[in-house]
PDB file of C-alpha atoms and ligand atoms in Angstrom:
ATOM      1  CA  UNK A 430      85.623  78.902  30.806  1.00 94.00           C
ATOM      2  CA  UNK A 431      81.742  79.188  31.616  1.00 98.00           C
ATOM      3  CA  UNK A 432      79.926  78.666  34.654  1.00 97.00           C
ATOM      4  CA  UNK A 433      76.331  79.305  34.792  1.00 98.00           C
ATOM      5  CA  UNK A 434      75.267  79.071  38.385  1.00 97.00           C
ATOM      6  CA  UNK A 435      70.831  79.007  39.825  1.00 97.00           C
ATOM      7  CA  UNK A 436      70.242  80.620  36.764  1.00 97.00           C
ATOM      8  CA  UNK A 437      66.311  81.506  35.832  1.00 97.00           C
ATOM      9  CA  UNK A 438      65.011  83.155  32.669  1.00 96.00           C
ATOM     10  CA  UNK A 439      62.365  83.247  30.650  1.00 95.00           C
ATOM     11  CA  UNK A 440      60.237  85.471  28.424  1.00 95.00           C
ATOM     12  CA  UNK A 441      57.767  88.445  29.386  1.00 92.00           C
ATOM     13  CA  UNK A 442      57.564  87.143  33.339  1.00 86.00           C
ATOM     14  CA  UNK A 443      56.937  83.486  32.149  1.00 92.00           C
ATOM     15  CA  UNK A 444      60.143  81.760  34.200  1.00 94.00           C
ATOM     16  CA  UNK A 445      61.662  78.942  31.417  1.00 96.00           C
ATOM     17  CA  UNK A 446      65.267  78.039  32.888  1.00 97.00           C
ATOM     18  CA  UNK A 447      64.791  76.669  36.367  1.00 96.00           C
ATOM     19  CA  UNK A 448      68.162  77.467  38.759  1.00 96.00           C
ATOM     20  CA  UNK A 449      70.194  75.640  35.752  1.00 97.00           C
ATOM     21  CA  UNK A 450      73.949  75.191  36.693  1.00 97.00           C
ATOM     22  CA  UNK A 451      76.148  74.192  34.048  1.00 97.00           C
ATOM     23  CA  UNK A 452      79.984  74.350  32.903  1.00 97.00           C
ATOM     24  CA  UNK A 453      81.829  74.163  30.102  1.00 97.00           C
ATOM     25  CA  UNK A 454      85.854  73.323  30.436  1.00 96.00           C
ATOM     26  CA  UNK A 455      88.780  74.451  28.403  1.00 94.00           C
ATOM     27  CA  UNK A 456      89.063  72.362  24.941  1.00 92.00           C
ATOM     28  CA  UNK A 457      85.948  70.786  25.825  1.00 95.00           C
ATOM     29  CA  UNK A 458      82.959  69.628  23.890  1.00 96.00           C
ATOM     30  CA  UNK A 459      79.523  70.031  25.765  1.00 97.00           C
ATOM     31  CA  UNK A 460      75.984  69.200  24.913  1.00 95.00           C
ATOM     32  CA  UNK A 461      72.798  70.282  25.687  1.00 95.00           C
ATOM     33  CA  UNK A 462      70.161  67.497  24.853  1.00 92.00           C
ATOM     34  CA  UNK A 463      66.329  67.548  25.508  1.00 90.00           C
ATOM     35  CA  UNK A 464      62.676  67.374  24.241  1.00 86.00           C
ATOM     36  CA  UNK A 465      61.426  70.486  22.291  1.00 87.00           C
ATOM     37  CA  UNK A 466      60.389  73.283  24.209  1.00 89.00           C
ATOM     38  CA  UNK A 467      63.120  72.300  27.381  1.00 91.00           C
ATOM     39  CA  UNK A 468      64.723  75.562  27.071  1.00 94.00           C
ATOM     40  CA  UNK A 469      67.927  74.609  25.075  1.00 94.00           C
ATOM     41  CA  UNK A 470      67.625  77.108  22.727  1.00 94.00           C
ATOM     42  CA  UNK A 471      66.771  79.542  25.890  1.00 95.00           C
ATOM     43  CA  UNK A 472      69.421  78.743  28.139  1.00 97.00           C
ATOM     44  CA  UNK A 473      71.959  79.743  24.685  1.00 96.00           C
ATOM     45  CA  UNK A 474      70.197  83.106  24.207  1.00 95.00           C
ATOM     46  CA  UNK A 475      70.745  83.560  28.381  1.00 96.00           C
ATOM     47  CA  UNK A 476      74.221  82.798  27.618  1.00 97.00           C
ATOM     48  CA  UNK A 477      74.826  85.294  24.796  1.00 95.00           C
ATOM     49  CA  UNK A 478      72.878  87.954  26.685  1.00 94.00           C
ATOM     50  CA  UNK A 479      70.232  88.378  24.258  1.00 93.00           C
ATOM     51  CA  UNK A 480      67.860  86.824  27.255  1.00 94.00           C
ATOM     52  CA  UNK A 481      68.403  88.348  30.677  1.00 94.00           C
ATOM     53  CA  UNK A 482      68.359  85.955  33.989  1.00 95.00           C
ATOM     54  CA  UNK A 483      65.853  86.869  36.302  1.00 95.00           C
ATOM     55  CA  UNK A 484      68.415  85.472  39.038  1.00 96.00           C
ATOM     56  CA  UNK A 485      71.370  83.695  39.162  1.00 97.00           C
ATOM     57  CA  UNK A 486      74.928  84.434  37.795  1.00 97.00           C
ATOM     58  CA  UNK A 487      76.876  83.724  34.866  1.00 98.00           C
ATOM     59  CA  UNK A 488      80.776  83.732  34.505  1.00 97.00           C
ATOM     60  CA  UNK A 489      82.817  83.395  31.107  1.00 97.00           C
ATOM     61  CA  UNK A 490      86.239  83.759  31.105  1.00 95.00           C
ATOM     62  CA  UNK A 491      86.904  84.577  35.056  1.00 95.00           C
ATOM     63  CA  UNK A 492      84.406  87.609  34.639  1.00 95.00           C
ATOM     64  CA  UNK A 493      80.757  87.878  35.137  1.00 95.00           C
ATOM     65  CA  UNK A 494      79.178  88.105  32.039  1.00 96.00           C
ATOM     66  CA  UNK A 495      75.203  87.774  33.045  1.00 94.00           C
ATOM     67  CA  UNK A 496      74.064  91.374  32.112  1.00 88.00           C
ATOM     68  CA  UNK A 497      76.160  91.870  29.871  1.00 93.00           C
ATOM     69  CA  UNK A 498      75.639  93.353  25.888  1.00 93.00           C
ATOM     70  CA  UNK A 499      75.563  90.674  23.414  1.00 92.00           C
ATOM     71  CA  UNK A 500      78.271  92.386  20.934  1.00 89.00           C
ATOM     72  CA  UNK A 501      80.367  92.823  24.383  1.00 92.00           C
ATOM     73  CA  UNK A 502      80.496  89.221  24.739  1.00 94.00           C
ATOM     74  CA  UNK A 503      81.139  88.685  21.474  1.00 92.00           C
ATOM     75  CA  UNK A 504      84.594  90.720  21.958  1.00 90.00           C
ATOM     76  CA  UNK A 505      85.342  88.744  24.974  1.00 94.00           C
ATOM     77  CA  UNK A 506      84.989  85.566  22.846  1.00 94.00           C
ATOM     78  CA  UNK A 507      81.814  84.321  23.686  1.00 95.00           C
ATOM     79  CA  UNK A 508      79.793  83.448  19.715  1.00 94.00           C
ATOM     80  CA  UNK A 509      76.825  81.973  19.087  1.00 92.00           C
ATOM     81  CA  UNK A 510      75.788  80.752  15.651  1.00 91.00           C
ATOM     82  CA  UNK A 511      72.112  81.010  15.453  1.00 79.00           C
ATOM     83  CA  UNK A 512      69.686  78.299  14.710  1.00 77.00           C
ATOM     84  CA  UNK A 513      68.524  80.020  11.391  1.00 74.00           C
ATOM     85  CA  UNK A 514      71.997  80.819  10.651  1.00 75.00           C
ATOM     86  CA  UNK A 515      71.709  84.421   9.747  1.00 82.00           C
ATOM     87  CA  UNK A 516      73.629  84.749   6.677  1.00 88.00           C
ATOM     88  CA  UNK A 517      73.562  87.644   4.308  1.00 85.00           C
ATOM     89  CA  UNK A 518      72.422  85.716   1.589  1.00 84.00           C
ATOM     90  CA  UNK A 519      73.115  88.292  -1.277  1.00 89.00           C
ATOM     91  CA  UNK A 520      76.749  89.016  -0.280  1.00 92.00           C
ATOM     92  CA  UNK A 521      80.006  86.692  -1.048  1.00 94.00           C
ATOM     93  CA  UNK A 522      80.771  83.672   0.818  1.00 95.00           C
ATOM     94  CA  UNK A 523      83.844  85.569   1.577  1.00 94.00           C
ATOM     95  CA  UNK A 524      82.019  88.853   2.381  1.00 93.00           C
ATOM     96  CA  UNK A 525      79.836  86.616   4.789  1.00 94.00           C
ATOM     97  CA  UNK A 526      83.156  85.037   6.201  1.00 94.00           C
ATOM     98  CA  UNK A 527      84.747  88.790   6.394  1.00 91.00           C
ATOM     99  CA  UNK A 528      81.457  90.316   8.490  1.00 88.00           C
ATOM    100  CA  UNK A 529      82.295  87.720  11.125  1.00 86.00           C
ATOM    101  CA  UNK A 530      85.849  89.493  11.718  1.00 80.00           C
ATOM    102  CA  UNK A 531      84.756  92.721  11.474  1.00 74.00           C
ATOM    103  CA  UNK A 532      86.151  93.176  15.661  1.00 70.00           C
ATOM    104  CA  UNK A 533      89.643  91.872  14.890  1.00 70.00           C
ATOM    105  CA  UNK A 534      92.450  93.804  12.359  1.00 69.00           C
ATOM    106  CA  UNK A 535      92.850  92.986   9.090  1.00 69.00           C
ATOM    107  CA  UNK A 536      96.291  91.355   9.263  1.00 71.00           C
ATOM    108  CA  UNK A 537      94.526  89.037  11.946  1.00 80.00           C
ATOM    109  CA  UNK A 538      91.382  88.775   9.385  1.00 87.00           C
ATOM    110  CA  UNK A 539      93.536  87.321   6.823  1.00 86.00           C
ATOM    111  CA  UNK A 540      95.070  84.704   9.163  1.00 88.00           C
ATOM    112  CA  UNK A 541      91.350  83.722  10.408  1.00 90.00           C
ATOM    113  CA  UNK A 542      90.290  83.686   7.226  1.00 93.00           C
ATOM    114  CA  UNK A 543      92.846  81.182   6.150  1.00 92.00           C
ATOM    115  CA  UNK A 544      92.267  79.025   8.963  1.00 92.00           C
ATOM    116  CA  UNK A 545      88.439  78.737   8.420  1.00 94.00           C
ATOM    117  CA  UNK A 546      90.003  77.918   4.681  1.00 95.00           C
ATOM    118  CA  UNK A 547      91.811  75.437   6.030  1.00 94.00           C
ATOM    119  CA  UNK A 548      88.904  73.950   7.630  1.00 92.00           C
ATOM    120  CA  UNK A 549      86.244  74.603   4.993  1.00 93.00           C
ATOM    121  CA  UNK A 550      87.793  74.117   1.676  1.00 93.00           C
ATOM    122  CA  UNK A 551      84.486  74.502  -0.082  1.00 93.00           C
ATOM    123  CA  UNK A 552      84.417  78.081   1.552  1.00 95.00           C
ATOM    124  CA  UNK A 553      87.798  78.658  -0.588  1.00 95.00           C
ATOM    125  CA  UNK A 554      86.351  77.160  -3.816  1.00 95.00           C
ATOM    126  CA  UNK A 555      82.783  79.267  -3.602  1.00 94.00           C
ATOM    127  CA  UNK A 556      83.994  82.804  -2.145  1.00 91.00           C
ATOM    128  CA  UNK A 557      82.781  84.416  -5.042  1.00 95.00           C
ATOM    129  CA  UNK A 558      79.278  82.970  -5.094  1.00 94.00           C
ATOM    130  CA  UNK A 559      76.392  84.083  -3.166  1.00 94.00           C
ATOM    131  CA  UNK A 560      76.177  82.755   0.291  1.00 94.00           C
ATOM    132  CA  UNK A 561      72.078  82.371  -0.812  1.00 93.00           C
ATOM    133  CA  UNK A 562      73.214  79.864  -3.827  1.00 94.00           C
ATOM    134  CA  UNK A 563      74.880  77.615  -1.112  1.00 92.00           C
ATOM    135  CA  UNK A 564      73.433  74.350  -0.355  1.00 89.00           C
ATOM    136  CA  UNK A 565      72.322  74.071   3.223  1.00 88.00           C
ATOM    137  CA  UNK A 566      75.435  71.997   4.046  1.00 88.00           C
ATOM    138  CA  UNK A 567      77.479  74.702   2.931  1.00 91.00           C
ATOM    139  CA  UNK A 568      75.077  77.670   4.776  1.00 92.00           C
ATOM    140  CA  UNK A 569      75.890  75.720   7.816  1.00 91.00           C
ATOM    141  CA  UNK A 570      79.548  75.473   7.071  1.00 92.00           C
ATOM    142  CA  UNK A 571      79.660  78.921   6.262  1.00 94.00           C
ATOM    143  CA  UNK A 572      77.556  80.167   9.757  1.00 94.00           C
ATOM    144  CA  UNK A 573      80.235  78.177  12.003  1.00 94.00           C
ATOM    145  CA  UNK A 574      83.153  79.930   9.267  1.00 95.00           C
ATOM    146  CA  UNK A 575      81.682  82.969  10.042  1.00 94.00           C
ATOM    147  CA  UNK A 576      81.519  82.976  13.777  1.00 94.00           C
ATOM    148  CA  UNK A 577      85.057  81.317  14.308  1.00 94.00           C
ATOM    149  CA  UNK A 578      86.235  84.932  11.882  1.00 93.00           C
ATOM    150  CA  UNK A 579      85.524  86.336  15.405  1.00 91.00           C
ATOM    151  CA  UNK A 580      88.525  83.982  16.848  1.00 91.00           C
ATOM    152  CA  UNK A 581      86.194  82.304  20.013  1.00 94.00           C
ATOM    153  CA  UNK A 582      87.140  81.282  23.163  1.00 96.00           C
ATOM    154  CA  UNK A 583      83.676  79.451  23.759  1.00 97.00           C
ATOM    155  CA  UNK A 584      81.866  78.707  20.528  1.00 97.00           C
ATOM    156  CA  UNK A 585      78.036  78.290  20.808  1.00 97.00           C
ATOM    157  CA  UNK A 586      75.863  75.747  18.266  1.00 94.00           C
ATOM    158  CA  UNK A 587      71.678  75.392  17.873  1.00 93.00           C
ATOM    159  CA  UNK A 588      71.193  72.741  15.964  1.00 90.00           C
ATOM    160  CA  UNK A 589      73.732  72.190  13.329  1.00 88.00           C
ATOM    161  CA  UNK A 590      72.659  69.383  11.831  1.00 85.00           C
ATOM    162  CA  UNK A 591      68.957  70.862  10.921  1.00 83.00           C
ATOM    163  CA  UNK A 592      68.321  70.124   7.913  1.00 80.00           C
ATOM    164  CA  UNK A 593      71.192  68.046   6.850  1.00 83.00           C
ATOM    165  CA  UNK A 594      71.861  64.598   5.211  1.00 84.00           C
ATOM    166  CA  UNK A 595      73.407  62.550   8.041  1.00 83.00           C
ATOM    167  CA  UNK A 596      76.780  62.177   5.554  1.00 84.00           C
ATOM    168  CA  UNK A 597      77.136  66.028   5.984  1.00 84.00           C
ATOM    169  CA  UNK A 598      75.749  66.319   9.614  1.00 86.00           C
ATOM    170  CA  UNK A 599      78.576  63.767  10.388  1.00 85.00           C
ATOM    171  CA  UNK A 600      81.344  66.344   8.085  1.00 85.00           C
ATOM    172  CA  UNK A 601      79.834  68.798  10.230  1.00 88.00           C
ATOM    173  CA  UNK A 602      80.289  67.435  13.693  1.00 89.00           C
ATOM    174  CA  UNK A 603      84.102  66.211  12.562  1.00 89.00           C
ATOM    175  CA  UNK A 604      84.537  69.912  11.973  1.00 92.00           C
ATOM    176  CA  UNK A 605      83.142  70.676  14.977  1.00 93.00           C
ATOM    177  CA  UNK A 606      85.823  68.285  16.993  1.00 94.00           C
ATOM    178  CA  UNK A 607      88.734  69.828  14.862  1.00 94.00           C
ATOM    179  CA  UNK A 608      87.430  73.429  16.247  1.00 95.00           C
ATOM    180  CA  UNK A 609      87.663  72.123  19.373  1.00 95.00           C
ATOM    181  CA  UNK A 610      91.376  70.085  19.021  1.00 94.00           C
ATOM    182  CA  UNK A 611      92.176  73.907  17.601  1.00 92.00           C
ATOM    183  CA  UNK A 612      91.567  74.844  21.416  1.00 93.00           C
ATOM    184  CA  UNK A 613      88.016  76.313  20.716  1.00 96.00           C
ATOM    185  CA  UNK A 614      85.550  75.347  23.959  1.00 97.00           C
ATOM    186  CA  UNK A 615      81.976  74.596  22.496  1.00 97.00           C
ATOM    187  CA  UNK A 616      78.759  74.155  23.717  1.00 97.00           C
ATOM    188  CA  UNK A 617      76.043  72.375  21.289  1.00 95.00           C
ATOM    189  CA  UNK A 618      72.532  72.207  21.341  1.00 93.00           C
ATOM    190  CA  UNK A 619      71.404  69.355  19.244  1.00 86.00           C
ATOM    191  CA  UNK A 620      68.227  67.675  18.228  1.00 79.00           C
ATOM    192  CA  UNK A 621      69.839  63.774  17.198  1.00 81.00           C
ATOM    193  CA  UNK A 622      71.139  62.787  20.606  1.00 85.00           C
ATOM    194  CA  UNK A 623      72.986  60.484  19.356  1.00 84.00           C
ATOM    195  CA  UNK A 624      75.405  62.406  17.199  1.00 85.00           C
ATOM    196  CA  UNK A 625      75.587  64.495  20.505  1.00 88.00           C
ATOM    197  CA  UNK A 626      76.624  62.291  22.913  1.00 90.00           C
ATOM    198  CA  UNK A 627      78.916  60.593  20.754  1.00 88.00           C
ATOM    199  CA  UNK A 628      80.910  63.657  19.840  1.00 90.00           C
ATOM    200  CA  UNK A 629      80.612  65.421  23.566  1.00 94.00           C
ATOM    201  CA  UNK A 630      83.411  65.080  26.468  1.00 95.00           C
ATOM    202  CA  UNK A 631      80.121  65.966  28.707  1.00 96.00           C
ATOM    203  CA  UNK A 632      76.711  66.675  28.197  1.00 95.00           C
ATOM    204  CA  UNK A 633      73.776  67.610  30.133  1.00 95.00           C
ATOM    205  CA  UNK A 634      69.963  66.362  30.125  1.00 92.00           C
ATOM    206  CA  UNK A 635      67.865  68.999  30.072  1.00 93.00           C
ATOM    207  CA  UNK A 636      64.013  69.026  31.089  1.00 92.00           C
ATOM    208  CA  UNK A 637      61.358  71.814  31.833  1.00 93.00           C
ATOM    209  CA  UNK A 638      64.522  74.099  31.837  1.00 94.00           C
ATOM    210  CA  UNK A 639      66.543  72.478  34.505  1.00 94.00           C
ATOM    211  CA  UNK A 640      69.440  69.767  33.996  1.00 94.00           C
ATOM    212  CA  UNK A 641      68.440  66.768  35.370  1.00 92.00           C
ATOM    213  CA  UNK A 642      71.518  64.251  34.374  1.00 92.00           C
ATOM    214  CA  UNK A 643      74.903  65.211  33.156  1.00 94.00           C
ATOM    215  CA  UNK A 644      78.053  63.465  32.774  1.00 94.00           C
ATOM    216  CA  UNK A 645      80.504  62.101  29.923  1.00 94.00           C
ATOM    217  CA  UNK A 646      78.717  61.803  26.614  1.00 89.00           C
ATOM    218  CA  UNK A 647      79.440  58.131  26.279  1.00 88.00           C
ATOM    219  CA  UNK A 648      78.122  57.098  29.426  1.00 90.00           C
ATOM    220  CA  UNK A 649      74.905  59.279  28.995  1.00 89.00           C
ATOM    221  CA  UNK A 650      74.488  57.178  26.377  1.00 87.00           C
ATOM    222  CA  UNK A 651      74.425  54.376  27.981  1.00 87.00           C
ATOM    223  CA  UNK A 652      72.186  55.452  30.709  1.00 87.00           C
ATOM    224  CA  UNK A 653      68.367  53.942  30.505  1.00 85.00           C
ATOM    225  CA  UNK A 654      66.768  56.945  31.211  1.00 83.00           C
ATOM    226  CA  UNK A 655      68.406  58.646  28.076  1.00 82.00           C
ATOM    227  CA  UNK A 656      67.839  56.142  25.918  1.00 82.00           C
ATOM    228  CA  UNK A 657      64.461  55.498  26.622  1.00 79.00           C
ATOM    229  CA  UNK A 658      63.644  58.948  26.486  1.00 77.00           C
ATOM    230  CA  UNK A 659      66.104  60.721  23.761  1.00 74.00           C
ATOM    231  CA  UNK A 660      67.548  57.587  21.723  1.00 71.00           C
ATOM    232  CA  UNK A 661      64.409  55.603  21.211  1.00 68.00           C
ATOM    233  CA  UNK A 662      65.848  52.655  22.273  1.00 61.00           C
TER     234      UNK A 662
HETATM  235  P1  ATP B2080      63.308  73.423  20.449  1.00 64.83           P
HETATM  236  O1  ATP B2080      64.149  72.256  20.097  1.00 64.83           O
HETATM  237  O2  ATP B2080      61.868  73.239  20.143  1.00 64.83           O
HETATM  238  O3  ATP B2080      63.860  74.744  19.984  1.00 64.83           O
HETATM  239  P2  ATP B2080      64.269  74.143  23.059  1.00 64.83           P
HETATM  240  O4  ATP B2080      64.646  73.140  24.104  1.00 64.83           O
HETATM  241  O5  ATP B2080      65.365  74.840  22.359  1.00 64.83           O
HETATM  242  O6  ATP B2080      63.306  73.454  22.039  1.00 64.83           O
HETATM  243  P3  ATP B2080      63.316  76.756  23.708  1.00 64.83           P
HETATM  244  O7  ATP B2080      63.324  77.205  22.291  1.00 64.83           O
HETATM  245  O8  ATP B2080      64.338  77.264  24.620  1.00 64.83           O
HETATM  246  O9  ATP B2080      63.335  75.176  23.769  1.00 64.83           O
HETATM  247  O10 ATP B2080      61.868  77.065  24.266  1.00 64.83           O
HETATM  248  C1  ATP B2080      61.496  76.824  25.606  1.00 64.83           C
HETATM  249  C2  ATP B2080      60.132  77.417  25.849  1.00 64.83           C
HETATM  250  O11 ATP B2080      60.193  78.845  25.703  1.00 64.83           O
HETATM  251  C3  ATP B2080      59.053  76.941  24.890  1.00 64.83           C
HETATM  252  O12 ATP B2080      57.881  76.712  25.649  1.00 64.83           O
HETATM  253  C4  ATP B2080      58.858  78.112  23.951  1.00 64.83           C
HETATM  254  O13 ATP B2080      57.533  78.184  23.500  1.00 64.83           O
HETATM  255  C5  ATP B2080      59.193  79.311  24.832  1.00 64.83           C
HETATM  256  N1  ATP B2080      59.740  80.433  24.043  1.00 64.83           N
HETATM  257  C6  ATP B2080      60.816  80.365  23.231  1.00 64.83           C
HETATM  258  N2  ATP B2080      61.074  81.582  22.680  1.00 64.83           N
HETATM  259  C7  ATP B2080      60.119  82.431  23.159  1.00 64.83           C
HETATM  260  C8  ATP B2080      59.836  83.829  22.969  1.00 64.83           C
HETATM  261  N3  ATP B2080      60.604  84.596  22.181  1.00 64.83           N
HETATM  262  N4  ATP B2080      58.766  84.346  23.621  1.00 64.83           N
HETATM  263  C9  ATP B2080      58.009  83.575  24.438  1.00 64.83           C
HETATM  264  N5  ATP B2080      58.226  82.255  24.670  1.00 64.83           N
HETATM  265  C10 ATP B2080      59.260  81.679  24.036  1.00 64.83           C
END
């Protein structure tokens, strides 16, 4: 689904992603975890094309997609939900919800619209309301309803959880695994490593913008390095 492969970037000439390879399988659920300032939210922004590798490649879907325009990938099924979540707080739940269709036709609107419904309920029961009067659970809810309007392939996360009681971050991440039994791939960044190894089929370890472990969530876990250095255990 996505293959990232030596891939560098960084800002204004300063290099931040190190010849990071990484891949994300059909149906699967991968995380990113890592100190601050390790380049998750970096190697995302690479990924969406709103960062450009300095070298390296970058497939998605059996085409290259380093290079190319962020609202292209988008089309191709390729959506990130932004840290900050970028709502339009002023406008409807269900105006918010509607925005993040706008590529697809409205018959096929309605039938994402339902699903994210189905998935959401409280998106359903506050439509009307401002997406600004939300509480941040909700905003959150509402950021992942609005990108999946878009109908993903790959679905990309910073951060869910920020800012959430852990009873919500943990409604959040079940949502997250019924997006991906739906047949949704995602790839999460996440701050509690915990919550992010226990929910991923793989994740990766990342450090000064390279990986430097990977495997099956579970067993990352249980590794010593990761727990001394990202579990506190
Ligand atoms: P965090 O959890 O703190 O967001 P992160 O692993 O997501 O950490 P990044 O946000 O990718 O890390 O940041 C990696 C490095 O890139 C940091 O040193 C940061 O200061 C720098 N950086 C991030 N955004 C920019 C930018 N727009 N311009 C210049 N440097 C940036």
């Amino acid at each position: 689904m996505l293959s990232l492969e030596a891939v560098s970037a960084g800002y204004h000439g300063l290099a931040i992603l190190h010849e990071l390879d990484l891949t994300v399988g059909e149906g699967e659920i991968v995380a990113l975890v890592g100190a601050n300032g390790a380049g998750k939210t970096t190697t995302l922004r690479t990924i969406s094309g709103m960062v450009r590798p300095s070298s390296g490649s970058i497939t998605f879907d059996g085409r290259r997609a380093d290079g190319a325009r962020t609202s292209d990938l988008v089309a191709r099924g390729l959506v990130q939900v932004p840290e900050d979540r970028a709502l339009f707080g002023p406008l409807t739940v269900e105006e918010n919800l509607r925005m993040g269709g706008w590529l697809r036709g409205r018959d096929r609107l309605d039938e994402a619209l339902a699903e994210v419904h189905e998935l959401f309920p409280i998106l359903a029961e506050r439509g009307k309301q401002a997406a600004e009067t939300l509480s941040g659970g909700q905003q959150q809810m509402l950021a992942i309803g609005r990108a999946l309007m878009a109908r993903p392939k790959l679905l990309m996360l910073d951060e869910p959880s920020t800012g959430l009681s852990p009873k919500l971050t943990w409604a959040v991440l079940d949502a997250i695994k019924t997006i991906r039994d739906r047949g949704v791939a995602v790839l999460l960044v996440e701050q509690n490593a915990h919550q992010a190894l226990a929910l991923a089929d793989r994740a990766y370890v990342l450090e000064s913008g390279t990986s430097v472990l990977s495997g099956p969530g579970p067993e990352l876990a249980r590794d010593d390095r990761v727990r001394a250095a990202y579990l506190g255990l």
